[in-house]
PDB file of C-alpha atoms in Angstrom:
ATOM      1  CA  UNK O 469      82.987  88.171  76.421  1.00 88.00           C
ATOM      2  CA  UNK O 470      82.673  89.287  72.808  1.00 89.00           C
ATOM      3  CA  UNK O 471      85.209  88.951  69.992  1.00 89.00           C
ATOM      4  CA  UNK O 472      85.266  89.411  66.251  1.00 89.00           C
ATOM      5  CA  UNK O 473      87.730  87.355  64.208  1.00 88.00           C
ATOM      6  CA  UNK O 474      88.357  87.553  60.478  1.00 88.00           C
ATOM      7  CA  UNK O 475      91.982  86.551  60.125  1.00 88.00           C
ATOM      8  CA  UNK O 476      93.332  84.361  62.915  1.00 85.00           C
ATOM      9  CA  UNK O 477      93.501  80.705  61.933  1.00 85.00           C
ATOM     10  CA  UNK O 478      92.571  78.193  64.564  1.00 83.00           C
ATOM     11  CA  UNK O 479      89.759  80.313  65.964  1.00 82.00           C
ATOM     12  CA  UNK O 480      86.217  80.488  64.571  1.00 85.00           C
ATOM     13  CA  UNK O 481      85.599  83.358  62.194  1.00 90.00           C
ATOM     14  CA  UNK O 482      82.854  85.914  62.805  1.00 91.00           C
ATOM     15  CA  UNK O 483      81.347  87.640  65.832  1.00 92.00           C
ATOM     16  CA  UNK O 484      81.029  85.565  69.007  1.00 93.00           C
ATOM     17  CA  UNK O 485      79.317  86.449  72.282  1.00 94.00           C
ATOM     18  CA  UNK O 486      79.347  84.392  75.474  1.00 92.00           C
ATOM     19  CA  UNK O 487      81.313  83.369  78.544  1.00 90.00           C
ATOM     20  CA  UNK O 488      82.883  80.321  76.938  1.00 83.00           C
ATOM     21  CA  UNK O 489      84.703  81.004  73.645  1.00 74.00           C
ATOM     22  CA  UNK O 490      84.313  77.350  72.626  1.00 79.00           C
ATOM     23  CA  UNK O 491      80.539  77.473  73.155  1.00 86.00           C
ATOM     24  CA  UNK O 492      79.266  81.013  72.520  1.00 91.00           C
ATOM     25  CA  UNK O 493      75.643  82.004  73.086  1.00 94.00           C
ATOM     26  CA  UNK O 494      75.552  84.094  69.912  1.00 94.00           C
ATOM     27  CA  UNK O 495      77.531  83.579  66.726  1.00 94.00           C
ATOM     28  CA  UNK O 496      77.374  85.738  63.596  1.00 94.00           C
ATOM     29  CA  UNK O 497      79.222  84.516  60.502  1.00 93.00           C
ATOM     30  CA  UNK O 498      81.878  86.719  58.893  1.00 92.00           C
ATOM     31  CA  UNK O 499      79.522  87.575  55.948  1.00 91.00           C
ATOM     32  CA  UNK O 500      76.905  88.868  58.452  1.00 90.00           C
ATOM     33  CA  UNK O 501      74.288  86.670  56.788  1.00 93.00           C
ATOM     34  CA  UNK O 502      73.635  84.043  59.434  1.00 94.00           C
ATOM     35  CA  UNK O 503      73.296  84.201  63.181  1.00 94.00           C
ATOM     36  CA  UNK O 504      73.204  81.246  65.556  1.00 94.00           C
ATOM     37  CA  UNK O 505      71.667  81.585  69.007  1.00 94.00           C
ATOM     38  CA  UNK O 506      72.546  78.616  71.207  1.00 91.00           C
ATOM     39  CA  UNK O 507      73.457  76.628  68.009  1.00 90.00           C
ATOM     40  CA  UNK O 508      70.069  77.365  66.356  1.00 94.00           C
ATOM     41  CA  UNK O 509      70.706  79.140  62.989  1.00 94.00           C
ATOM     42  CA  UNK O 510      68.709  82.184  61.858  1.00 95.00           C
ATOM     43  CA  UNK O 511      69.027  84.096  58.616  1.00 96.00           C
ATOM     44  CA  UNK O 512      69.833  87.748  59.177  1.00 93.00           C
ATOM     45  CA  UNK O 513      67.479  90.066  57.284  1.00 92.00           C
ATOM     46  CA  UNK O 514      69.085  93.256  58.621  1.00 91.00           C
ATOM     47  CA  UNK O 515      71.671  94.311  61.150  1.00 85.00           C
ATOM     48  CA  UNK O 516      71.618  97.537  63.158  1.00 89.00           C
ATOM     49  CA  UNK O 517      74.755  98.705  64.912  1.00 83.00           C
ATOM     50  CA  UNK O 518      74.766 101.306  67.641  1.00 85.00           C
ATOM     51  CA  UNK O 519      77.697 103.222  69.039  1.00 81.00           C
ATOM     52  CA  UNK O 520      77.805 105.039  72.320  1.00 87.00           C
ATOM     53  CA  UNK O 521      80.414 107.756  72.711  1.00 88.00           C
ATOM     54  CA  UNK O 522      80.838 111.511  72.872  1.00 91.00           C
ATOM     55  CA  UNK O 523      80.989 113.906  69.975  1.00 93.00           C
ATOM     56  CA  UNK O 524      84.771 114.112  70.208  1.00 95.00           C
ATOM     57  CA  UNK O 525      84.997 110.401  69.425  1.00 92.00           C
ATOM     58  CA  UNK O 526      82.636 110.840  66.434  1.00 91.00           C
ATOM     59  CA  UNK O 527      84.682 113.791  65.189  1.00 95.00           C
ATOM     60  CA  UNK O 528      87.872 111.738  65.459  1.00 95.00           C
ATOM     61  CA  UNK O 529      86.203 108.902  63.519  1.00 93.00           C
ATOM     62  CA  UNK O 530      85.116 111.281  60.747  1.00 94.00           C
ATOM     63  CA  UNK O 531      88.630 112.714  60.619  1.00 97.00           C
ATOM     64  CA  UNK O 532      90.125 109.206  60.342  1.00 96.00           C
ATOM     65  CA  UNK O 533      87.728 108.232  57.514  1.00 94.00           C
ATOM     66  CA  UNK O 534      88.599 111.418  55.568  1.00 96.00           C
ATOM     67  CA  UNK O 535      92.313 110.663  55.977  1.00 95.00           C
ATOM     68  CA  UNK O 536      91.828 107.082  54.797  1.00 94.00           C
ATOM     69  CA  UNK O 537      89.866 108.262  51.749  1.00 93.00           C
ATOM     70  CA  UNK O 538      92.606 110.800  50.939  1.00 93.00           C
ATOM     71  CA  UNK O 539      95.241 108.040  51.239  1.00 91.00           C
ATOM     72  CA  UNK O 540      93.350 105.841  48.839  1.00 89.00           C
ATOM     73  CA  UNK O 541      93.120 108.620  46.285  1.00 88.00           C
ATOM     74  CA  UNK O 542      96.788 109.396  46.786  1.00 85.00           C
ATOM     75  CA  UNK O 543      97.744 105.748  46.157  1.00 81.00           C
ATOM     76  CA  UNK O 544      95.687 105.718  42.924  1.00 80.00           C
ATOM     77  CA  UNK O 545      97.848 108.364  41.346  1.00 75.00           C
ATOM     78  CA  UNK O 546     101.252 107.144  40.241  1.00 69.00           C
ATOM     79  CA  UNK O 547     103.288 109.585  38.250  1.00 70.00           C
ATOM     80  CA  UNK O 548     106.104 107.886  36.390  1.00 67.00           C
ATOM     81  CA  UNK O 549     108.271 109.541  33.838  1.00 70.00           C
ATOM     82  CA  UNK O 550     110.306 107.600  31.256  1.00 67.00           C
ATOM     83  CA  UNK O 551     113.460 107.502  33.382  1.00 67.00           C
ATOM     84  CA  UNK O 552     111.595 106.107  36.431  1.00 71.00           C
ATOM     85  CA  UNK O 553     109.750 103.560  34.274  1.00 72.00           C
ATOM     86  CA  UNK O 554     113.026 102.162  32.909  1.00 74.00           C
ATOM     87  CA  UNK O 555     114.172 101.406  36.457  1.00 75.00           C
ATOM     88  CA  UNK O 556     110.748 100.318  37.780  1.00 78.00           C
ATOM     89  CA  UNK O 557     110.418  96.664  38.993  1.00 81.00           C
ATOM     90  CA  UNK O 558     106.936  96.457  37.411  1.00 80.00           C
ATOM     91  CA  UNK O 559     108.523  96.812  33.998  1.00 79.00           C
ATOM     92  CA  UNK O 560     110.854  93.899  34.705  1.00 80.00           C
ATOM     93  CA  UNK O 561     107.874  91.773  35.856  1.00 83.00           C
ATOM     94  CA  UNK O 562     105.995  92.596  32.655  1.00 82.00           C
ATOM     95  CA  UNK O 563     108.976  91.554  30.594  1.00 82.00           C
ATOM     96  CA  UNK O 564     109.260  88.284  32.548  1.00 84.00           C
ATOM     97  CA  UNK O 565     105.591  87.645  31.909  1.00 82.00           C
ATOM     98  CA  UNK O 566     106.197  87.899  28.195  1.00 79.00           C
ATOM     99  CA  UNK O 567     104.658  91.366  27.799  1.00 73.00           C
ATOM    100  CA  UNK O 568     107.508  93.437  26.405  1.00 68.00           C
ATOM    101  CA  UNK O 569     105.056  95.641  24.478  1.00 63.00           C
ATOM    102  CA  UNK O 570     103.572  96.882  27.754  1.00 59.00           C
ATOM    103  CA  UNK O 571     106.973  97.569  29.185  1.00 49.00           C
ATOM    104  CA  UNK O 572     108.130  99.547  26.169  1.00 58.00           C
ATOM    105  CA  UNK O 573     105.033 101.639  25.406  1.00 57.00           C
ATOM    106  CA  UNK O 574     105.947 104.118  28.081  1.00 54.00           C
ATOM    107  CA  UNK O 575     109.305 104.872  26.465  1.00 52.00           C
ATOM    108  CA  UNK O 576     109.506 108.216  24.739  1.00 48.00           C
TER     109      UNK O 576
END
């Protein structure tokens, strides 16, 4: 059995391989810096990952990565005009934080 945990509390973090989840044969920490084989720690100098699948899976992966990149770029661009800024909750938070100059600089 192999599992990779980065978020679930109560379970060890990192990559774990073995039949018994409480006593894995191989453990790799979440930072991918340290590996433990049968509880003996080793520093990782490099890590090579292989994938086995057809070209259709690779094409789908490339398509997904392009979509994710486009979404990140799309999220970076926020077009607010003066009317939208006056009703924006971020403006209210800036005013609560004592930054009224930031909240009013957008007004025209």
